[in-house]
């Protein structure tokens, strides 16, 4: 297994934009990195779905990676957007080139419900680039519904797969089956909405971008299967915001506005066709943050 | 507006089954009714989606209604399963016949994104039966995606529509738009997962079947827009169970097992093809309940 | 196997409506029955999806069945709309009561991808009613995606299943797998759009409601695996209308208007929320029919 | 409007692969180009969905474009795979660089149901690259359902949009509405399965990759609204193969095998996770081709 791939919280970085042309905001990005680092994350996941990688140019993807690399010493997981081998290899090769030995893995979408197709895909990406692979199972984005049984078997037979990000609801069921079938760490995602349940069935932590990573870190650090009460207490006060943030279709818009109100980024724009924050939710969001000490 | 249709919590009743043939369990049903009544609900919603109405025979639907009517004096909303006018009229007519003047409304699915089609449908059900109508907007079940703007306009022009159950995520956005467009109470659903946010944008309460209705009642009673803190405090301790219960595809199985462990029903079976409780979640569920004092 | 369940074309009957209230039109229905009978169909499928059974009241369903029974001596398949056992038993019981020994089977939707759930469901319907079962695999309506392998195995182990209606595209692939796994007749549907290909892989015919059943009958009667040319020739002239009729979301509206222009029914209305014929297609439809001698 | 954007048939090129590593087969590609050119197509569409652009590396995309440019003088439409502006600009810029003044347009997916978002996206791609834009409305691939009314209005207000490829079924309804709203040519796609109907409501031709482009060319050339019979006759003999080829999920696999059996490409492999040709269909495919003179 990749030496960087340790349990805990892997922060999924948003990509902040600035100005009417929605340029990548290097300063904001660096502040997000520093905040996550200070919050105690194990590593960072860059160019993921909520990093809006699918809405960045090729040059902007390099820019994002370089800014992150310049800002932190944390290990990185680098997301790949495509579903087919050849373009994923393009994406993974850039990650290998830029991140070098700080690369914990390239994150590749589970692209097929077929065991052989999925196995061949993951192996091909590894063989072409040398990168270890984190498999992301995220059907709402990939459109692919692979069973946890098939995914677990493929992973357990693939020494180059170093972790799984399980985002196919009901995720606690998937995490339970994956951890029973393979030895690599399995992380929950989806903003942490079922983090306590995922930990209870064996998750190694969370790989997600909730706007208060420190709460996820506190929860995961406190996790003790024999004494779940402490982890629960660490998360509880943030749970209303987690359920607010994790709304279908607008989760990223909410998250970025939370980050902006926390002073971490200058603007909260998402790139179209992603949906902006509905105006009706602005006061609700403000009240959530005020309750957590952000004014 | 129907005199029974008051703000608060409307408990959506599960239908308990017993034995290898999954017969309707009248005793369990009566206990659920009594528990909800004692918990302080405003009324009950019978034969809803989570009452498994779509998996009951016609005789069983009558049996459920009669058992509920025999057990409580609370007003009732009676769910209709179909999407077209003629069979909904069949369902609504039985509700009118059995429930009489305790009927707060028949709950009818929003069946079209087209303003005129939806309006005609709701009016026809009312005119054929005399029943007031609660509109349920629940695309994951109906397959229909109607905008809140269209729905709100139809409702505001329909004196026979007496409430809306808003279950098209992101629900707080929908509730905000609906309450801006029409005067009838708008209820959140979905197990209460965004109840605080729905209340913040004007929801009249919740119409849902969370296994601890007393927690929803306490939250809604405590709601004060100027002082949201108290309602938040009332709900917070149950929020981890709400997020656990509200898992895609298995929410009803979890809920029924919670009700069973609370001693309210004898067995937790759901009728196929609904999905049973995955074994991996049983200890997680037990821990949630233990934390809430159920052993 | 049910003695009535013979290869050939089973005509799926539309339910014609008349007047502003969309009442069931018994005269039109009888004419449709007589036309199909004269066209040489093996039997009729009543109360199917395209018979708009889901938009009929319970009394109207009886009315439709009785009208058909009064009009023809053909054997009948009677469609069931629900996906769960108890309400399907209600529907099947009415079919048994009314149709008696002319019942070739009740048509039940494949309601689960799970072998045991599906098997139990089909058996329970048979045991409760004595009816043989035709399984319909129609995911666009049922929302259920069962593999042909599982479906074939269930059918082959179920002596009470007497036929399959295969409507999960790509249907020729499904028909090939089903006919390899089970001995009962497998029928294509979907308006006959892939009828030639379905016959080529072993289909026993078609069970569908194309507006010119005589063309389907001629094709199926002419089918000879060693000499496919003749069947092809019989269908070819109607294939442009088949592809026109089989348009997503408006197939039934097109079909009913074809039947009206043929003089078989008085009005072509579909019940909402089904979509009406777009005005832009009226002249295209007229040209298709004119080409086939209908003016 | 772009001077190259003329009515007729635009052939969507498949990308042939060769060997166990599925390398791009330049020879096969050149033969496909030459065949389409000889068949009389108006232009070629390269790197479209059925050209498997989403499964090519960046270098392979260049290779495909260069091979096509070296083989023909026909004008080209170049497909873009992404849904967001920045990566589409990357793709469009390569098209402009390589294709130069033979570029009839870059083909951009309709990426939003929102008028302003769609309008801004199309304009931004044009302004960043200078390329004219062909809008493709293909919800099964894009996941975006935009109404023909919104799309038509956006197109009619966008001088940089030079054509529409309408692939949102029912396509004849969409083509009718689009041609009523805007002046640019509107092309049907989807293998030509509704070509006659699309022509009847004003389509300028077809932009698709049916394995016998000569049949589409003959049909479109023969089209005369006053005398539709001739165009119908030109297409009719190929219509059974069109309906066979246009099967959900396996259309490209069928098409490539047809091209292979016609001797145009050496191998018919599709890149995973695309689905291969089911073995059960091989003899059916052979019979279709034999009927058309291919042995």
mmCIF file with all atom_site columns, C-alpha atoms in Angstrom, chain B residues 57-230:
data_model
loop_
_atom_site.group_PDB
_atom_site.id
_atom_site.type_symbol
_atom_site.label_atom_id
_atom_site.label_alt_id
_atom_site.label_comp_id
_atom_site.label_asym_id
_atom_site.label_entity_id
_atom_site.label_seq_id
_atom_site.pdbx_PDB_ins_code
_atom_site.Cartn_x
_atom_site.Cartn_y
_atom_site.Cartn_z
_atom_site.occupancy
_atom_site.B_iso_or_equiv
_atom_site.pdbx_formal_charge
_atom_site.auth_seq_id
_atom_site.auth_comp_id
_atom_site.auth_asym_id
_atom_site.auth_atom_id
_atom_site.pdbx_PDB_model_num
ATOM 1   C CA . UNK B 1 57  ? -54.622 -5.211 -1.064  1.00 0.00 ? 57  UNK B CA 1
ATOM 2   C CA . UNK B 1 58  ? -57.775 -3.182 -1.269  1.00 0.00 ? 58  UNK B CA 1
ATOM 3   C CA . UNK B 1 59  ? -59.201 -5.009 1.733   1.00 0.00 ? 59  UNK B CA 1
ATOM 4   C CA . UNK B 1 60  ? -56.059 -4.370 3.725   1.00 0.00 ? 60  UNK B CA 1
ATOM 5   C CA . UNK B 1 61  ? -56.266 -0.679 3.000   1.00 0.00 ? 61  UNK B CA 1
ATOM 6   C CA . UNK B 1 62  ? -59.754 -0.633 4.499   1.00 0.00 ? 62  UNK B CA 1
ATOM 7   C CA . UNK B 1 63  ? -58.511 -2.669 7.428   1.00 0.00 ? 63  UNK B CA 1
ATOM 8   C CA . UNK B 1 64  ? -55.703 -0.204 8.116   1.00 0.00 ? 64  UNK B CA 1
ATOM 9   C CA . UNK B 1 65  ? -58.017 2.787  7.945   1.00 0.00 ? 65  UNK B CA 1
ATOM 10  C CA . UNK B 1 66  ? -60.592 1.145  10.190  1.00 0.00 ? 66  UNK B CA 1
ATOM 11  C CA . UNK B 1 67  ? -58.025 0.170  12.777  1.00 0.00 ? 67  UNK B CA 1
ATOM 12  C CA . UNK B 1 68  ? -56.659 3.677  12.883  1.00 0.00 ? 68  UNK B CA 1
ATOM 13  C CA . UNK B 1 69  ? -60.144 5.177  13.128  1.00 0.00 ? 69  UNK B CA 1
ATOM 14  C CA . UNK B 1 70  ? -60.979 2.831  15.978  1.00 0.00 ? 70  UNK B CA 1
ATOM 15  C CA . UNK B 1 71  ? -57.850 3.777  17.876  1.00 0.00 ? 71  UNK B CA 1
ATOM 16  C CA . UNK B 1 72  ? -57.669 7.543  17.789  1.00 0.00 ? 72  UNK B CA 1
ATOM 17  C CA . UNK B 1 73  ? -59.696 10.717 17.475  1.00 0.00 ? 73  UNK B CA 1
ATOM 18  C CA . UNK B 1 74  ? -56.945 12.491 15.592  1.00 0.00 ? 74  UNK B CA 1
ATOM 19  C CA . UNK B 1 75  ? -57.683 13.920 12.144  1.00 0.00 ? 75  UNK B CA 1
ATOM 20  C CA . UNK B 1 76  ? -56.326 11.922 9.230   1.00 0.00 ? 76  UNK B CA 1
ATOM 21  C CA . UNK B 1 77  ? -54.671 12.531 5.911   1.00 0.00 ? 77  UNK B CA 1
ATOM 22  C CA . UNK B 1 78  ? -55.173 9.497  3.675   1.00 0.00 ? 78  UNK B CA 1
ATOM 23  C CA . UNK B 1 79  ? -52.616 8.777  0.980   1.00 0.00 ? 79  UNK B CA 1
ATOM 24  C CA . UNK B 1 80  ? -53.478 7.864  -2.588  1.00 0.00 ? 80  UNK B CA 1
ATOM 25  C CA . UNK B 1 81  ? -51.038 5.731  -4.531  1.00 0.00 ? 81  UNK B CA 1
ATOM 26  C CA . UNK B 1 82  ? -52.016 6.183  -8.161  1.00 0.00 ? 82  UNK B CA 1
ATOM 27  C CA . UNK B 1 83  ? -50.966 8.938  -10.524 1.00 0.00 ? 83  UNK B CA 1
ATOM 28  C CA . UNK B 1 84  ? -54.060 9.190  -12.698 1.00 0.00 ? 84  UNK B CA 1
ATOM 29  C CA . UNK B 1 85  ? -57.434 10.652 -11.857 1.00 0.00 ? 85  UNK B CA 1
ATOM 30  C CA . UNK B 1 86  ? -59.807 7.690  -12.065 1.00 0.00 ? 86  UNK B CA 1
ATOM 31  C CA . UNK B 1 87  ? -57.918 5.341  -9.722  1.00 0.00 ? 87  UNK B CA 1
ATOM 32  C CA . UNK B 1 88  ? -57.103 8.215  -7.354  1.00 0.00 ? 88  UNK B CA 1
ATOM 33  C CA . UNK B 1 89  ? -60.832 8.920  -7.174  1.00 0.00 ? 89  UNK B CA 1
ATOM 34  C CA . UNK B 1 90  ? -61.349 5.272  -6.178  1.00 0.00 ? 90  UNK B CA 1
ATOM 35  C CA . UNK B 1 91  ? -58.833 5.683  -3.382  1.00 0.00 ? 91  UNK B CA 1
ATOM 36  C CA . UNK B 1 92  ? -60.133 9.061  -2.262  1.00 0.00 ? 92  UNK B CA 1
ATOM 37  C CA . UNK B 1 93  ? -63.720 7.827  -2.251  1.00 0.00 ? 93  UNK B CA 1
ATOM 38  C CA . UNK B 1 94  ? -62.835 5.073  0.182   1.00 0.00 ? 94  UNK B CA 1
ATOM 39  C CA . UNK B 1 95  ? -61.128 7.636  2.417   1.00 0.00 ? 95  UNK B CA 1
ATOM 40  C CA . UNK B 1 96  ? -64.193 9.864  2.393   1.00 0.00 ? 96  UNK B CA 1
ATOM 41  C CA . UNK B 1 97  ? -66.493 6.947  3.072   1.00 0.00 ? 97  UNK B CA 1
ATOM 42  C CA . UNK B 1 98  ? -64.516 5.619  6.010   1.00 0.00 ? 98  UNK B CA 1
ATOM 43  C CA . UNK B 1 99  ? -62.986 8.719  7.572   1.00 0.00 ? 99  UNK B CA 1
ATOM 44  C CA . UNK B 1 100 ? -65.886 11.103 7.168   1.00 0.00 ? 100 UNK B CA 1
ATOM 45  C CA . UNK B 1 101 ? -65.527 14.444 8.882   1.00 0.00 ? 101 UNK B CA 1
ATOM 46  C CA . UNK B 1 102 ? -62.230 13.537 10.449  1.00 0.00 ? 102 UNK B CA 1
ATOM 47  C CA . UNK B 1 103 ? -60.605 13.660 7.032   1.00 0.00 ? 103 UNK B CA 1
ATOM 48  C CA . UNK B 1 104 ? -58.090 16.469 6.820   1.00 0.00 ? 104 UNK B CA 1
ATOM 49  C CA . UNK B 1 105 ? -57.440 15.645 3.188   1.00 0.00 ? 105 UNK B CA 1
ATOM 50  C CA . UNK B 1 106 ? -56.559 12.976 0.709   1.00 0.00 ? 106 UNK B CA 1
ATOM 51  C CA . UNK B 1 107 ? -52.909 13.102 -0.242  1.00 0.00 ? 107 UNK B CA 1
ATOM 52  C CA . UNK B 1 108 ? -52.431 13.120 -4.000  1.00 0.00 ? 108 UNK B CA 1
ATOM 53  C CA . UNK B 1 109 ? -49.109 12.935 -5.821  1.00 0.00 ? 109 UNK B CA 1
ATOM 54  C CA . UNK B 1 110 ? -48.153 15.804 -8.073  1.00 0.00 ? 110 UNK B CA 1
ATOM 55  C CA . UNK B 1 111 ? -48.581 13.899 -11.316 1.00 0.00 ? 111 UNK B CA 1
ATOM 56  C CA . UNK B 1 112 ? -47.386 16.292 -13.992 1.00 0.00 ? 112 UNK B CA 1
ATOM 57  C CA . UNK B 1 113 ? -44.992 19.160 -14.614 1.00 0.00 ? 113 UNK B CA 1
ATOM 58  C CA . UNK B 1 114 ? -47.720 20.729 -16.710 1.00 0.00 ? 114 UNK B CA 1
ATOM 59  C CA . UNK B 1 115 ? -49.732 23.375 -14.923 1.00 0.00 ? 115 UNK B CA 1
ATOM 60  C CA . UNK B 1 116 ? -53.056 22.574 -16.565 1.00 0.00 ? 116 UNK B CA 1
ATOM 61  C CA . UNK B 1 117 ? -52.739 18.816 -16.209 1.00 0.00 ? 117 UNK B CA 1
ATOM 62  C CA . UNK B 1 118 ? -51.870 19.081 -12.531 1.00 0.00 ? 118 UNK B CA 1
ATOM 63  C CA . UNK B 1 119 ? -54.601 21.612 -11.845 1.00 0.00 ? 119 UNK B CA 1
ATOM 64  C CA . UNK B 1 120 ? -57.240 19.535 -13.619 1.00 0.00 ? 120 UNK B CA 1
ATOM 65  C CA . UNK B 1 121 ? -56.186 16.404 -11.780 1.00 0.00 ? 121 UNK B CA 1
ATOM 66  C CA . UNK B 1 122 ? -56.385 17.929 -8.312  1.00 0.00 ? 122 UNK B CA 1
ATOM 67  C CA . UNK B 1 123 ? -59.710 19.602 -9.045  1.00 0.00 ? 123 UNK B CA 1
ATOM 68  C CA . UNK B 1 124 ? -61.211 16.426 -10.487 1.00 0.00 ? 124 UNK B CA 1
ATOM 69  C CA . UNK B 1 125 ? -60.341 14.418 -7.391  1.00 0.00 ? 125 UNK B CA 1
ATOM 70  C CA . UNK B 1 126 ? -61.934 17.056 -5.200  1.00 0.00 ? 126 UNK B CA 1
ATOM 71  C CA . UNK B 1 127 ? -65.042 17.391 -7.328  1.00 0.00 ? 127 UNK B CA 1
ATOM 72  C CA . UNK B 1 128 ? -65.602 13.657 -7.563  1.00 0.00 ? 128 UNK B CA 1
ATOM 73  C CA . UNK B 1 129 ? -65.260 13.018 -3.848  1.00 0.00 ? 129 UNK B CA 1
ATOM 74  C CA . UNK B 1 130 ? -65.669 16.291 -1.980  1.00 0.00 ? 130 UNK B CA 1
ATOM 75  C CA . UNK B 1 131 ? -62.338 15.671 -0.275  1.00 0.00 ? 131 UNK B CA 1
ATOM 76  C CA . UNK B 1 132 ? -59.811 18.382 0.354   1.00 0.00 ? 132 UNK B CA 1
ATOM 77  C CA . UNK B 1 133 ? -56.445 17.628 -1.154  1.00 0.00 ? 133 UNK B CA 1
ATOM 78  C CA . UNK B 1 134 ? -52.926 17.529 0.250   1.00 0.00 ? 134 UNK B CA 1
ATOM 79  C CA . UNK B 1 135 ? -50.454 17.594 -2.631  1.00 0.00 ? 135 UNK B CA 1
ATOM 80  C CA . UNK B 1 136 ? -47.365 15.457 -2.241  1.00 0.00 ? 136 UNK B CA 1
ATOM 81  C CA . UNK B 1 137 ? -44.363 16.381 -4.382  1.00 0.00 ? 137 UNK B CA 1
ATOM 82  C CA . UNK B 1 138 ? -42.149 13.317 -4.153  1.00 0.00 ? 138 UNK B CA 1
ATOM 83  C CA . UNK B 1 139 ? -40.301 12.742 -7.434  1.00 0.00 ? 139 UNK B CA 1
ATOM 84  C CA . UNK B 1 140 ? -38.308 9.733  -6.283  1.00 0.00 ? 140 UNK B CA 1
ATOM 85  C CA . UNK B 1 141 ? -41.597 7.867  -6.009  1.00 0.00 ? 141 UNK B CA 1
ATOM 86  C CA . UNK B 1 142 ? -43.772 9.565  -8.624  1.00 0.00 ? 142 UNK B CA 1
ATOM 87  C CA . UNK B 1 143 ? -41.121 10.009 -11.290 1.00 0.00 ? 143 UNK B CA 1
ATOM 88  C CA . UNK B 1 144 ? -42.553 13.484 -11.854 1.00 0.00 ? 144 UNK B CA 1
ATOM 89  C CA . UNK B 1 145 ? -40.426 16.615 -11.540 1.00 0.00 ? 145 UNK B CA 1
ATOM 90  C CA . UNK B 1 146 ? -42.639 19.661 -11.247 1.00 0.00 ? 146 UNK B CA 1
ATOM 91  C CA . UNK B 1 147 ? -41.072 23.017 -10.468 1.00 0.00 ? 147 UNK B CA 1
ATOM 92  C CA . UNK B 1 148 ? -41.963 24.657 -7.171  1.00 0.00 ? 148 UNK B CA 1
ATOM 93  C CA . UNK B 1 149 ? -43.097 27.681 -9.173  1.00 0.00 ? 149 UNK B CA 1
ATOM 94  C CA . UNK B 1 150 ? -45.685 25.704 -11.108 1.00 0.00 ? 150 UNK B CA 1
ATOM 95  C CA . UNK B 1 151 ? -46.747 23.739 -8.059  1.00 0.00 ? 151 UNK B CA 1
ATOM 96  C CA . UNK B 1 152 ? -47.077 26.873 -5.967  1.00 0.00 ? 152 UNK B CA 1
ATOM 97  C CA . UNK B 1 153 ? -49.190 28.611 -8.573  1.00 0.00 ? 153 UNK B CA 1
ATOM 98  C CA . UNK B 1 154 ? -51.501 25.649 -8.958  1.00 0.00 ? 154 UNK B CA 1
ATOM 99  C CA . UNK B 1 155 ? -51.926 25.350 -5.213  1.00 0.00 ? 155 UNK B CA 1
ATOM 100 C CA . UNK B 1 156 ? -52.559 29.050 -4.693  1.00 0.00 ? 156 UNK B CA 1
ATOM 101 C CA . UNK B 1 157 ? -55.352 28.933 -7.282  1.00 0.00 ? 157 UNK B CA 1
ATOM 102 C CA . UNK B 1 158 ? -56.968 25.821 -5.801  1.00 0.00 ? 158 UNK B CA 1
ATOM 103 C CA . UNK B 1 159 ? -59.163 26.406 -2.758  1.00 0.00 ? 159 UNK B CA 1
ATOM 104 C CA . UNK B 1 160 ? -59.568 22.650 -2.402  1.00 0.00 ? 160 UNK B CA 1
ATOM 105 C CA . UNK B 1 161 ? -55.847 22.176 -1.818  1.00 0.00 ? 161 UNK B CA 1
ATOM 106 C CA . UNK B 1 162 ? -55.272 22.394 1.871   1.00 0.00 ? 162 UNK B CA 1
ATOM 107 C CA . UNK B 1 163 ? -51.578 21.592 2.300   1.00 0.00 ? 163 UNK B CA 1
ATOM 108 C CA . UNK B 1 164 ? -48.394 20.579 0.496   1.00 0.00 ? 164 UNK B CA 1
ATOM 109 C CA . UNK B 1 165 ? -45.913 17.883 1.457   1.00 0.00 ? 165 UNK B CA 1
ATOM 110 C CA . UNK B 1 166 ? -42.631 19.006 -0.107  1.00 0.00 ? 166 UNK B CA 1
ATOM 111 C CA . UNK B 1 167 ? -40.225 16.162 -0.780  1.00 0.00 ? 167 UNK B CA 1
ATOM 112 C CA . UNK B 1 168 ? -38.334 17.260 -3.866  1.00 0.00 ? 168 UNK B CA 1
ATOM 113 C CA . UNK B 1 169 ? -34.746 17.947 -2.773  1.00 0.00 ? 169 UNK B CA 1
ATOM 114 C CA . UNK B 1 170 ? -33.342 20.410 -2.104  1.00 0.00 ? 170 UNK B CA 1
ATOM 115 C CA . UNK B 1 171 ? -36.495 20.698 -0.004  1.00 0.00 ? 171 UNK B CA 1
ATOM 116 C CA . UNK B 1 172 ? -35.660 23.936 1.838   1.00 0.00 ? 172 UNK B CA 1
ATOM 117 C CA . UNK B 1 173 ? -35.469 25.681 -1.536  1.00 0.00 ? 173 UNK B CA 1
ATOM 118 C CA . UNK B 1 174 ? -38.820 24.221 -2.517  1.00 0.00 ? 174 UNK B CA 1
ATOM 119 C CA . UNK B 1 175 ? -40.434 25.113 0.800   1.00 0.00 ? 175 UNK B CA 1
ATOM 120 C CA . UNK B 1 176 ? -39.190 28.684 0.489   1.00 0.00 ? 176 UNK B CA 1
ATOM 121 C CA . UNK B 1 177 ? -40.681 29.056 -2.966  1.00 0.00 ? 177 UNK B CA 1
ATOM 122 C CA . UNK B 1 178 ? -43.946 27.339 -2.069  1.00 0.00 ? 178 UNK B CA 1
ATOM 123 C CA . UNK B 1 179 ? -44.542 29.384 1.064   1.00 0.00 ? 179 UNK B CA 1
ATOM 124 C CA . UNK B 1 180 ? -43.890 32.529 -0.945  1.00 0.00 ? 180 UNK B CA 1
ATOM 125 C CA . UNK B 1 181 ? -46.523 31.544 -3.498  1.00 0.00 ? 181 UNK B CA 1
ATOM 126 C CA . UNK B 1 182 ? -49.343 30.034 -1.481  1.00 0.00 ? 182 UNK B CA 1
ATOM 127 C CA . UNK B 1 183 ? -51.039 30.358 1.874   1.00 0.00 ? 183 UNK B CA 1
ATOM 128 C CA . UNK B 1 184 ? -51.658 26.755 2.835   1.00 0.00 ? 184 UNK B CA 1
ATOM 129 C CA . UNK B 1 185 ? -49.292 25.006 5.212   1.00 0.00 ? 185 UNK B CA 1
ATOM 130 C CA . UNK B 1 186 ? -46.256 23.439 3.587   1.00 0.00 ? 186 UNK B CA 1
ATOM 131 C CA . UNK B 1 187 ? -44.800 20.452 5.390   1.00 0.00 ? 187 UNK B CA 1
ATOM 132 C CA . UNK B 1 188 ? -41.374 18.920 5.110   1.00 0.00 ? 188 UNK B CA 1
ATOM 133 C CA . UNK B 1 189 ? -40.959 15.170 4.968   1.00 0.00 ? 189 UNK B CA 1
ATOM 134 C CA . UNK B 1 190 ? -38.015 12.848 4.284   1.00 0.00 ? 190 UNK B CA 1
ATOM 135 C CA . UNK B 1 191 ? -37.696 11.741 7.878   1.00 0.00 ? 191 UNK B CA 1
ATOM 136 C CA . UNK B 1 192 ? -37.022 15.250 9.116   1.00 0.00 ? 192 UNK B CA 1
ATOM 137 C CA . UNK B 1 193 ? -33.485 15.354 7.745   1.00 0.00 ? 193 UNK B CA 1
ATOM 138 C CA . UNK B 1 194 ? -33.778 19.056 6.844   1.00 0.00 ? 194 UNK B CA 1
ATOM 139 C CA . UNK B 1 195 ? -36.534 19.968 9.275   1.00 0.00 ? 195 UNK B CA 1
ATOM 140 C CA . UNK B 1 196 ? -34.686 22.866 10.892  1.00 0.00 ? 196 UNK B CA 1
ATOM 141 C CA . UNK B 1 197 ? -33.923 24.384 7.513   1.00 0.00 ? 197 UNK B CA 1
ATOM 142 C CA . UNK B 1 198 ? -37.477 23.857 6.305   1.00 0.00 ? 198 UNK B CA 1
ATOM 143 C CA . UNK B 1 199 ? -38.860 25.572 9.395   1.00 0.00 ? 199 UNK B CA 1
ATOM 144 C CA . UNK B 1 200 ? -36.437 28.433 8.830   1.00 0.00 ? 200 UNK B CA 1
ATOM 145 C CA . UNK B 1 201 ? -37.939 29.138 5.425   1.00 0.00 ? 201 UNK B CA 1
ATOM 146 C CA . UNK B 1 202 ? -41.543 28.879 6.512   1.00 0.00 ? 202 UNK B CA 1
ATOM 147 C CA . UNK B 1 203 ? -42.548 25.237 6.762   1.00 0.00 ? 203 UNK B CA 1
ATOM 148 C CA . UNK B 1 204 ? -45.595 24.629 8.943   1.00 0.00 ? 204 UNK B CA 1
ATOM 149 C CA . UNK B 1 205 ? -44.022 21.506 10.378  1.00 0.00 ? 205 UNK B CA 1
ATOM 150 C CA . UNK B 1 206 ? -43.231 18.002 9.287   1.00 0.00 ? 206 UNK B CA 1
ATOM 151 C CA . UNK B 1 207 ? -45.335 15.236 7.789   1.00 0.00 ? 207 UNK B CA 1
ATOM 152 C CA . UNK B 1 208 ? -43.133 12.210 8.112   1.00 0.00 ? 208 UNK B CA 1
ATOM 153 C CA . UNK B 1 209 ? -42.647 8.958  9.938   1.00 0.00 ? 209 UNK B CA 1
ATOM 154 C CA . UNK B 1 210 ? -39.367 9.241  11.839  1.00 0.00 ? 210 UNK B CA 1
ATOM 155 C CA . UNK B 1 211 ? -39.318 6.531  14.487  1.00 0.00 ? 211 UNK B CA 1
ATOM 156 C CA . UNK B 1 212 ? -39.245 9.092  17.302  1.00 0.00 ? 212 UNK B CA 1
ATOM 157 C CA . UNK B 1 213 ? -42.146 11.417 16.474  1.00 0.00 ? 213 UNK B CA 1
ATOM 158 C CA . UNK B 1 214 ? -41.829 12.970 19.915  1.00 0.00 ? 214 UNK B CA 1
ATOM 159 C CA . UNK B 1 215 ? -38.506 14.503 18.836  1.00 0.00 ? 215 UNK B CA 1
ATOM 160 C CA . UNK B 1 216 ? -40.096 16.119 15.807  1.00 0.00 ? 216 UNK B CA 1
ATOM 161 C CA . UNK B 1 217 ? -42.978 17.379 17.906  1.00 0.00 ? 217 UNK B CA 1
ATOM 162 C CA . UNK B 1 218 ? -40.622 18.896 20.456  1.00 0.00 ? 218 UNK B CA 1
ATOM 163 C CA . UNK B 1 219 ? -38.646 20.588 17.711  1.00 0.00 ? 219 UNK B CA 1
ATOM 164 C CA . UNK B 1 220 ? -41.650 22.016 15.887  1.00 0.00 ? 220 UNK B CA 1
ATOM 165 C CA . UNK B 1 221 ? -43.307 23.191 19.112  1.00 0.00 ? 221 UNK B CA 1
ATOM 166 C CA . UNK B 1 222 ? -40.105 24.913 20.143  1.00 0.00 ? 222 UNK B CA 1
ATOM 167 C CA . UNK B 1 223 ? -39.644 26.592 16.784  1.00 0.00 ? 223 UNK B CA 1
ATOM 168 C CA . UNK B 1 224 ? -39.382 30.342 16.981  1.00 0.00 ? 224 UNK B CA 1
ATOM 169 C CA . UNK B 1 225 ? -37.865 32.164 14.015  1.00 0.00 ? 225 UNK B CA 1
ATOM 170 C CA . UNK B 1 226 ? -36.395 34.752 16.325  1.00 0.00 ? 226 UNK B CA 1
ATOM 171 C CA . UNK B 1 227 ? -34.917 32.106 18.596  1.00 0.00 ? 227 UNK B CA 1
ATOM 172 C CA . UNK B 1 228 ? -34.112 29.042 16.536  1.00 0.00 ? 228 UNK B CA 1
ATOM 173 C CA . UNK B 1 229 ? -31.721 27.748 19.134  1.00 0.00 ? 229 UNK B CA 1
ATOM 174 C CA . UNK B 1 230 ? -34.315 25.972 21.214  1.00 0.00 ? 230 UNK B CA 1
#
